[in-house]
mmCIF file of C-alpha atoms and ligand atoms in Angstrom:
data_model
loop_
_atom_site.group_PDB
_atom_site.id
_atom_site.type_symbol
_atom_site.label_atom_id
_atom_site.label_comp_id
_atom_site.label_asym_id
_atom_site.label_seq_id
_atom_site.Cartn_x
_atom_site.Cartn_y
_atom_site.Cartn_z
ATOM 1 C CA UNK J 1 0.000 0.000 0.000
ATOM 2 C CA UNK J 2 1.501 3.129 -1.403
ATOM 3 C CA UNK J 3 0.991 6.406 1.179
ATOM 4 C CA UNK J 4 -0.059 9.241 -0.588
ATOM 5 C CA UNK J 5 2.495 12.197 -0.673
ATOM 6 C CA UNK J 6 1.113 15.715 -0.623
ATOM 7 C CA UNK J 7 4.442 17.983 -1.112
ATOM 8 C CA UNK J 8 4.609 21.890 -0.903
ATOM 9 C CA UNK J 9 7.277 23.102 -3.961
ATOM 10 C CA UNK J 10 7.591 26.366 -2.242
ATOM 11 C CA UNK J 11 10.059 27.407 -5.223
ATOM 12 C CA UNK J 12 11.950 31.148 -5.032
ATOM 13 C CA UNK J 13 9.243 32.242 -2.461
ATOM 14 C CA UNK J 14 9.333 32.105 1.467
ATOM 15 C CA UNK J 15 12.479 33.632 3.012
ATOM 16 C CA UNK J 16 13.463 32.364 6.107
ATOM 17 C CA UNK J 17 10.926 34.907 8.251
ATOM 18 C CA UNK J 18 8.210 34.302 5.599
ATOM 19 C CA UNK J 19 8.392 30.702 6.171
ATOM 20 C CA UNK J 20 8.260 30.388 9.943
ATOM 21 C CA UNK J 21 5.161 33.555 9.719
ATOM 22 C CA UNK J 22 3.377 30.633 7.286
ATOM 23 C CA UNK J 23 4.278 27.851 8.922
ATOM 24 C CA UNK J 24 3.380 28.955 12.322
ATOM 25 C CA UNK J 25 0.070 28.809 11.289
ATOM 26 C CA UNK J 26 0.130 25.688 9.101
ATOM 27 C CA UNK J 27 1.620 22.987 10.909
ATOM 28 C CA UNK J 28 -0.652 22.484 13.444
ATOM 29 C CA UNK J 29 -3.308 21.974 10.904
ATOM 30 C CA UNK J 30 -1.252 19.603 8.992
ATOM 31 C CA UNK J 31 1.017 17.360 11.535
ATOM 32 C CA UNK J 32 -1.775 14.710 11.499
ATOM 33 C CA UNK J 33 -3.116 14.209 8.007
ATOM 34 C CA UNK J 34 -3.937 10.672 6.894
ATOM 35 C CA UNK J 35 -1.171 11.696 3.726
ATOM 36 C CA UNK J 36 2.359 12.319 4.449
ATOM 37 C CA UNK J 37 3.325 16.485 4.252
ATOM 38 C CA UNK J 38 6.371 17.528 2.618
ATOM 39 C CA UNK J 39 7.791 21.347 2.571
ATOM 40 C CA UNK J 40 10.358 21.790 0.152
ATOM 41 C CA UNK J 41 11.380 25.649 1.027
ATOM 42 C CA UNK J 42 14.413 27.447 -0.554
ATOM 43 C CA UNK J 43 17.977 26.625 0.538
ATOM 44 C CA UNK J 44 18.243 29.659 2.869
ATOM 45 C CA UNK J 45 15.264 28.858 4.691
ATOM 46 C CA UNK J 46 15.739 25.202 5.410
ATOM 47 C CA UNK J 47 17.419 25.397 8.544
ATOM 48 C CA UNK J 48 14.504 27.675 9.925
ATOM 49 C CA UNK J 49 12.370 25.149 8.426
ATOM 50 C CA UNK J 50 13.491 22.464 9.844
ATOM 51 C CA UNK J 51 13.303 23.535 13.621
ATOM 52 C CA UNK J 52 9.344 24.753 13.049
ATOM 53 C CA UNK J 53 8.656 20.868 11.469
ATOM 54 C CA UNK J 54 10.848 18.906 14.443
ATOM 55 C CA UNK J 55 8.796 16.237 16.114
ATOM 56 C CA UNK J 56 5.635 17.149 13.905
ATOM 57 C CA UNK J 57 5.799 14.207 11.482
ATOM 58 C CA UNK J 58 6.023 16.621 8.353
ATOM 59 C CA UNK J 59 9.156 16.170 6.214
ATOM 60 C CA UNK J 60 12.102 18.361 4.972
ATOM 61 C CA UNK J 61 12.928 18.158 1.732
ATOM 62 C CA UNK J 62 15.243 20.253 -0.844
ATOM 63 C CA UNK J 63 14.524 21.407 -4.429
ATOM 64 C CA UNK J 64 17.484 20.722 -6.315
ATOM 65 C CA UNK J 65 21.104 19.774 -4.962
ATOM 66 C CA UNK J 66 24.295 19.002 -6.950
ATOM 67 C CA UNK J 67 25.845 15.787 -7.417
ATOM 68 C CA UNK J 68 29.315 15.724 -5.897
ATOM 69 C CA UNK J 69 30.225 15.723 -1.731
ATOM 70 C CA UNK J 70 31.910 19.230 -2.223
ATOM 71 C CA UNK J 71 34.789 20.971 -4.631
ATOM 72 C CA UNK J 72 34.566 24.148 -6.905
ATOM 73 C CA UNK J 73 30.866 24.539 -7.762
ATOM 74 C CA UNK J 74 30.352 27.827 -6.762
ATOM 75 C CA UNK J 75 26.668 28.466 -5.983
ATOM 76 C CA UNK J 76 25.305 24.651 -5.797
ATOM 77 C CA UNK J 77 24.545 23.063 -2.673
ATOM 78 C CA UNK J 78 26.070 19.250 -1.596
ATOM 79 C CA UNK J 79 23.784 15.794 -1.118
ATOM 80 C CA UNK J 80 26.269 16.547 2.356
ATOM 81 C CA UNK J 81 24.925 19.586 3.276
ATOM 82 C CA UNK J 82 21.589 19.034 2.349
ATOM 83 C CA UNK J 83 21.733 15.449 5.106
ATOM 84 C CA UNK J 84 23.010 17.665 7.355
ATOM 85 C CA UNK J 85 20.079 20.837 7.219
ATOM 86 C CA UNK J 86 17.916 17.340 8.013
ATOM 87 C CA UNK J 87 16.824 16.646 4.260
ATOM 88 C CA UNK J 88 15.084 13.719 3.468
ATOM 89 C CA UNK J 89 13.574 14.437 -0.049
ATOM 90 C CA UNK J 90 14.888 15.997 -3.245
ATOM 91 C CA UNK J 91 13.528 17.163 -6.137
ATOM 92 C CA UNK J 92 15.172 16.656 -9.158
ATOM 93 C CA UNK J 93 15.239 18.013 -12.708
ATOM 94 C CA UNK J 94 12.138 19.957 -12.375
ATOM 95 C CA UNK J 95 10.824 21.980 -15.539
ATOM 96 C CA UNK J 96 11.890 25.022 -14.450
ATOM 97 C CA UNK J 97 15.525 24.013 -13.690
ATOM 98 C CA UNK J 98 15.786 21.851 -17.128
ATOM 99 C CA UNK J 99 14.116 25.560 -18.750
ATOM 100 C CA UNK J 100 17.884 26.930 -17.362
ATOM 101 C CA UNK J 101 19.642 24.699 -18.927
ATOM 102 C CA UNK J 102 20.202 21.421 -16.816
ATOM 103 C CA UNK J 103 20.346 18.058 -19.031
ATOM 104 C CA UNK J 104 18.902 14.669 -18.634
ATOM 105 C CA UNK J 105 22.752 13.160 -18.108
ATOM 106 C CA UNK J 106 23.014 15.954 -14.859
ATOM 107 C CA UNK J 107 19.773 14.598 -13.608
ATOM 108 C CA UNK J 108 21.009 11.164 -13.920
ATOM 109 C CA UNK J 109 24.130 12.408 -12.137
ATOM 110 C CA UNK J 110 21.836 13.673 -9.311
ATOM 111 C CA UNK J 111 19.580 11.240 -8.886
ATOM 112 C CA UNK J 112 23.078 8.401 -8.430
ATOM 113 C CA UNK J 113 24.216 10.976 -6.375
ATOM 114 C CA UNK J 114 20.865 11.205 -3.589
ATOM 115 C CA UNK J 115 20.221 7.312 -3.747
ATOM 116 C CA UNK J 116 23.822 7.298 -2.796
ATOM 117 C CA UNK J 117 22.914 9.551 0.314
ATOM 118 C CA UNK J 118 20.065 7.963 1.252
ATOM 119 C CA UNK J 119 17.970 11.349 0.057
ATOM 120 C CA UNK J 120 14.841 10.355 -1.253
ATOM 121 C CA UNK J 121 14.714 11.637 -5.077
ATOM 122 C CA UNK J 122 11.564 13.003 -6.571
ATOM 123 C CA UNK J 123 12.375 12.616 -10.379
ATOM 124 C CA UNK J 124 10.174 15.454 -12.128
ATOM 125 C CA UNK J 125 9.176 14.961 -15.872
ATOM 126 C CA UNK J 126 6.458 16.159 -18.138
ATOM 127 C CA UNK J 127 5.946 17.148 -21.662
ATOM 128 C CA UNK J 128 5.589 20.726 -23.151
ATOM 129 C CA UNK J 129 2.674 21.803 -25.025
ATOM 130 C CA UNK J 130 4.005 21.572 -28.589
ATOM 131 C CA UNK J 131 4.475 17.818 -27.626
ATOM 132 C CA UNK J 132 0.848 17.317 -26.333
ATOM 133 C CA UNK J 133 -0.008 18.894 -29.559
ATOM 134 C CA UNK J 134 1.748 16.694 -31.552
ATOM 135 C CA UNK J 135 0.282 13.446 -29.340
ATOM 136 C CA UNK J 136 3.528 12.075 -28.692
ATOM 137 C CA UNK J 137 3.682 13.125 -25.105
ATOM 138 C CA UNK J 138 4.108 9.273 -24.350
ATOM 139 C CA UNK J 139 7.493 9.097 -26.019
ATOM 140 C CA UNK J 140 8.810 12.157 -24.840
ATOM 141 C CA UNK J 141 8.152 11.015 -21.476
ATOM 142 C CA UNK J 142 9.959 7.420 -21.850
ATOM 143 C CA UNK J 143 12.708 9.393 -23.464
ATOM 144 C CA UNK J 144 13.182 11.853 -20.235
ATOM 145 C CA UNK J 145 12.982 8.306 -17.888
ATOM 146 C CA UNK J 146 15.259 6.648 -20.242
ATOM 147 C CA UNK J 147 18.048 9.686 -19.359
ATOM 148 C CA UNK J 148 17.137 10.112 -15.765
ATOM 149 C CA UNK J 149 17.066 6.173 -14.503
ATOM 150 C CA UNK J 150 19.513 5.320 -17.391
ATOM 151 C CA UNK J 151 21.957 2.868 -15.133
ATOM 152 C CA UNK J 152 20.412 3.073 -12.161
ATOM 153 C CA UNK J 153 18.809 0.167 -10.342
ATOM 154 C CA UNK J 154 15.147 1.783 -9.081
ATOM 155 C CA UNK J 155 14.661 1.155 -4.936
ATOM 156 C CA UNK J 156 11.172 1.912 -3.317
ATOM 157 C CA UNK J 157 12.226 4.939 -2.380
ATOM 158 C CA UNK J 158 12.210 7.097 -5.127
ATOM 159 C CA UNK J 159 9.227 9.131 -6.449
ATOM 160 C CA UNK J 160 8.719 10.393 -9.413
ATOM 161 C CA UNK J 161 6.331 13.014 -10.196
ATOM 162 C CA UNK J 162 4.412 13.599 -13.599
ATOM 163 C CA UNK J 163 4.069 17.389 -14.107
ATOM 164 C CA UNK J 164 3.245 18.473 -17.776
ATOM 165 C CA UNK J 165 5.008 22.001 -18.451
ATOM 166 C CA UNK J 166 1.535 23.430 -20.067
ATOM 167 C CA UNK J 167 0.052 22.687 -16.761
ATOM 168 C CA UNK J 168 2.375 24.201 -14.224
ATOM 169 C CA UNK J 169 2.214 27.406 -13.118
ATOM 170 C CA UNK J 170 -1.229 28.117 -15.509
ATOM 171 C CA UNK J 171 -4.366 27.658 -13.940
ATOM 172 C CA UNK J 172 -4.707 24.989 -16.213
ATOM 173 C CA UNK J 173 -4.662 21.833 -14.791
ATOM 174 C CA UNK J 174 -4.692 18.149 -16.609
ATOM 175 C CA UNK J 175 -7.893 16.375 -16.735
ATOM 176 C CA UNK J 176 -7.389 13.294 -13.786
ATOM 177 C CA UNK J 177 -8.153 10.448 -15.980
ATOM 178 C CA UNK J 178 -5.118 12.021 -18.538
ATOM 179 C CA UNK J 179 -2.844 12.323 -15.498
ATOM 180 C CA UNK J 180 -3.783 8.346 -14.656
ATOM 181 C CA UNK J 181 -3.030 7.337 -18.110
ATOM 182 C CA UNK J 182 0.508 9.388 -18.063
ATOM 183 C CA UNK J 183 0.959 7.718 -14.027
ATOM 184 C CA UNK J 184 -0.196 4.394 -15.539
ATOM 185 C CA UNK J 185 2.482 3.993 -18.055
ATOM 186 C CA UNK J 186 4.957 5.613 -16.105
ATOM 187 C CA UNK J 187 4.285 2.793 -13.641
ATOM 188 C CA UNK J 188 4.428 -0.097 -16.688
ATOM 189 C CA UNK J 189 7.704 1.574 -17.781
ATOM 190 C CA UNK J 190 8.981 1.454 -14.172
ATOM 191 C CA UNK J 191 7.967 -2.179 -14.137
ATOM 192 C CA UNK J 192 9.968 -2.982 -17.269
ATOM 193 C CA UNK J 193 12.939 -2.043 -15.063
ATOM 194 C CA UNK J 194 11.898 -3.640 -11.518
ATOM 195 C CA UNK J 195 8.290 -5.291 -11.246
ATOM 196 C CA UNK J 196 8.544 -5.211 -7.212
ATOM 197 C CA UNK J 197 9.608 -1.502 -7.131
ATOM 198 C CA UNK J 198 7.335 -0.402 -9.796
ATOM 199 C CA UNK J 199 4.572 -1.733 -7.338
ATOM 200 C CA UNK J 200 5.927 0.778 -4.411
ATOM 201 C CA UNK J 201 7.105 3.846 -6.172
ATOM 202 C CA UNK J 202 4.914 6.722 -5.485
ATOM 203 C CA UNK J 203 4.379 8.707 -8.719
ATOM 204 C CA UNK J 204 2.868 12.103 -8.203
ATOM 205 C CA UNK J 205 0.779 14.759 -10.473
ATOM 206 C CA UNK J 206 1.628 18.141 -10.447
ATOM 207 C CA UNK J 207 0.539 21.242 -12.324
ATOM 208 C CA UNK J 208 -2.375 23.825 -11.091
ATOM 209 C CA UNK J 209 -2.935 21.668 -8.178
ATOM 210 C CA UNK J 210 -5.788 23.457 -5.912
ATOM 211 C CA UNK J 211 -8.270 22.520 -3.158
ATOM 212 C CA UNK J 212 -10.789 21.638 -5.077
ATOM 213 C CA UNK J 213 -9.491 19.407 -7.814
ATOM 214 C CA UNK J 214 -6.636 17.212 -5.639
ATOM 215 C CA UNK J 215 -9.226 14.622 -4.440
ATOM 216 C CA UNK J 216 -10.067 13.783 -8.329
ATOM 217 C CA UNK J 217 -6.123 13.207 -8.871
ATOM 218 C CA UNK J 218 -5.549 11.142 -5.763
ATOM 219 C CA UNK J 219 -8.723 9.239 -6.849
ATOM 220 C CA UNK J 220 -6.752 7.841 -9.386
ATOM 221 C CA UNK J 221 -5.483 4.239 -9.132
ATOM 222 C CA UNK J 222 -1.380 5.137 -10.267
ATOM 223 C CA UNK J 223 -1.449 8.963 -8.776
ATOM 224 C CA UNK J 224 0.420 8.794 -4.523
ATOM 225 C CA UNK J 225 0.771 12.359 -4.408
ATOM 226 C CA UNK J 226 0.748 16.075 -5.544
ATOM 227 C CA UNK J 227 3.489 17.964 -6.030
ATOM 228 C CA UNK J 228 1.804 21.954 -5.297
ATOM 229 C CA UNK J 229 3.182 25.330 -6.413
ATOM 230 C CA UNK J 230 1.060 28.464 -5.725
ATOM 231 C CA UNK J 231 -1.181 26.944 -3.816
ATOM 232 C CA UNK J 232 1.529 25.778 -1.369
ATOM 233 C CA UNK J 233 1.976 29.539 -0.171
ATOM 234 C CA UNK J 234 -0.406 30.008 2.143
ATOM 235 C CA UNK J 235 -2.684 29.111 4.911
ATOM 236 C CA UNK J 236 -5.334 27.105 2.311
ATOM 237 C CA UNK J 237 -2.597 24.470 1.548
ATOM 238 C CA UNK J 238 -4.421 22.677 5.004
ATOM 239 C CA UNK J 239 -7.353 22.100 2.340
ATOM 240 C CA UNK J 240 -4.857 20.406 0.581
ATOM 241 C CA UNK J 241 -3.185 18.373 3.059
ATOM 242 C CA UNK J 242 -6.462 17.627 4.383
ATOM 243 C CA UNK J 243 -8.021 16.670 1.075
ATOM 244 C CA UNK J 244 -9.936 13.741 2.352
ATOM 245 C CA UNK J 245 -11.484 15.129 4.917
ATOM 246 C CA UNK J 246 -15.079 17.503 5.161
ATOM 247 C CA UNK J 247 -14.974 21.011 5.897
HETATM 248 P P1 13P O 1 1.755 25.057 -9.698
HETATM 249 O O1 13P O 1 1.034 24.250 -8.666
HETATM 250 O O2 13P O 1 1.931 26.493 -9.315
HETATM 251 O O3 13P O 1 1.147 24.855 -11.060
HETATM 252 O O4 13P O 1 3.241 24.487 -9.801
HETATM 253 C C1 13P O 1 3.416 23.132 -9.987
HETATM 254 C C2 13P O 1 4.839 22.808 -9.758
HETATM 255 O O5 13P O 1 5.692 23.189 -10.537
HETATM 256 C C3 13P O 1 5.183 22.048 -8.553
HETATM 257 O O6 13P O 1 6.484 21.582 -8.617
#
């Protein structure tokens, strides 16, 4: 039984102040949700972060880390440094990173790099609108696994999450039963690799993710989790967390 995932991609928003203002708010309302909660905040506020979510049950994670222990990468952050700000997830080549420039063969890099760790990776994909045009967003999307997991021998505890470009960041979300087909043959592509694993990977939708359409995603047989931008930001994201439940 897979848990569901419900993780807050706070992106370039929420300084360190910001965050513990939002959070002191939210995590009451969110320690004790039936689905796992995940903040991913900005580098410079994970330490604050961190203390505000100790002993609640809600997990730390990172939005992008490099792939060596430490040397002359000005800017990037370590897997190292990362364990020790008390990371546990990482998400990796998301769309708007891969927009700047970083390749599938980095990603692969990174993802070696966090299994190494023991940081769990959540491998982003998704296909841009000219290739949902075109109908071949199927290919494209084996094509971005093939680089990411190319080598690598999957474990249970990786995620990956499914979020098409023209979806995220638009107000336009994907229709649930189009996200399930997308989850679905992610899932018989993982299974190609590792049968067992493919069975206990959590893959996750993201794109427009709200309060009012999450239940119809997590409704769907292949979908564990959402992966939430905008609607991360404030005190509503307890609808979120608390999708199954009546208010
Ligand atoms: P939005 O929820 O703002 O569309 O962002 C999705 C996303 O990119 C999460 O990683």
């Amino acid at each position: 039984m897979r848990k569901k995932i419900i993780a807050a991609n706070w992106k370039m928003n929420m300084s360190a102040s910001q965050a513990e203002f939002l959070l002191a708010a939210l995590v009451p309302k969110i320690s004790n949700t039936s689905a796992e909660c995940l903040i991913l905040p900005p580098f410079t506020s994970l330490y604050a972060v961190k203390k505000l979510l100790a002993g609640t049950g809600i997990a730390l994670g990172a939005q992008n880390m490099h792939y060596m222990d430490n040397g002359p990468f000005t800017g990037e952050i370590s897997p190292l440094m990362l364990k020790e700000a008390g990371v546990e997830y990482v998400l990796l080549g998301h769309s708007e990173r891969r927009a700047l420039g970083e390749s599938g063969e980095m990603i692969n890099l990174k993802v070696k790099s966090a299994v190494n760790h023991g940081i769990k990776p959540i491998i982003c994909l998704g296909e841009p609108q000219e290739v949902r045009e075109s109908g071949t967003e199927l290919e494209f999307i084996s094509n971005q696994l093939d680089e990411e997991l190319g080598g690598i021998c999957l474990c249970s505890e990786m995620l990956i999450a499914y979020e098409p470009i023209w979806a995220t960041g638009t107000g336009c979300p994907a229709d649930s039963a189009d996200a399930q087909r997308c989850a679905s043959f992610i899932r018989s592509y993982l299974a190609m690799k590792d049968s067992q694993c493919a069975q206990e990977i959590r893959i996750l939708y993201g794109g427009s993710i709200n309060s009012s359409n999450i239940a119809s995603f997590l409704s769907q047989s292949d979908i564990d989790g959402a992966l939430v931008g905008g609607a991360s930001l404030n005190e509503s994201f307890e609808r979120i967390a608390r999708y199954d439940e009546e208010f």
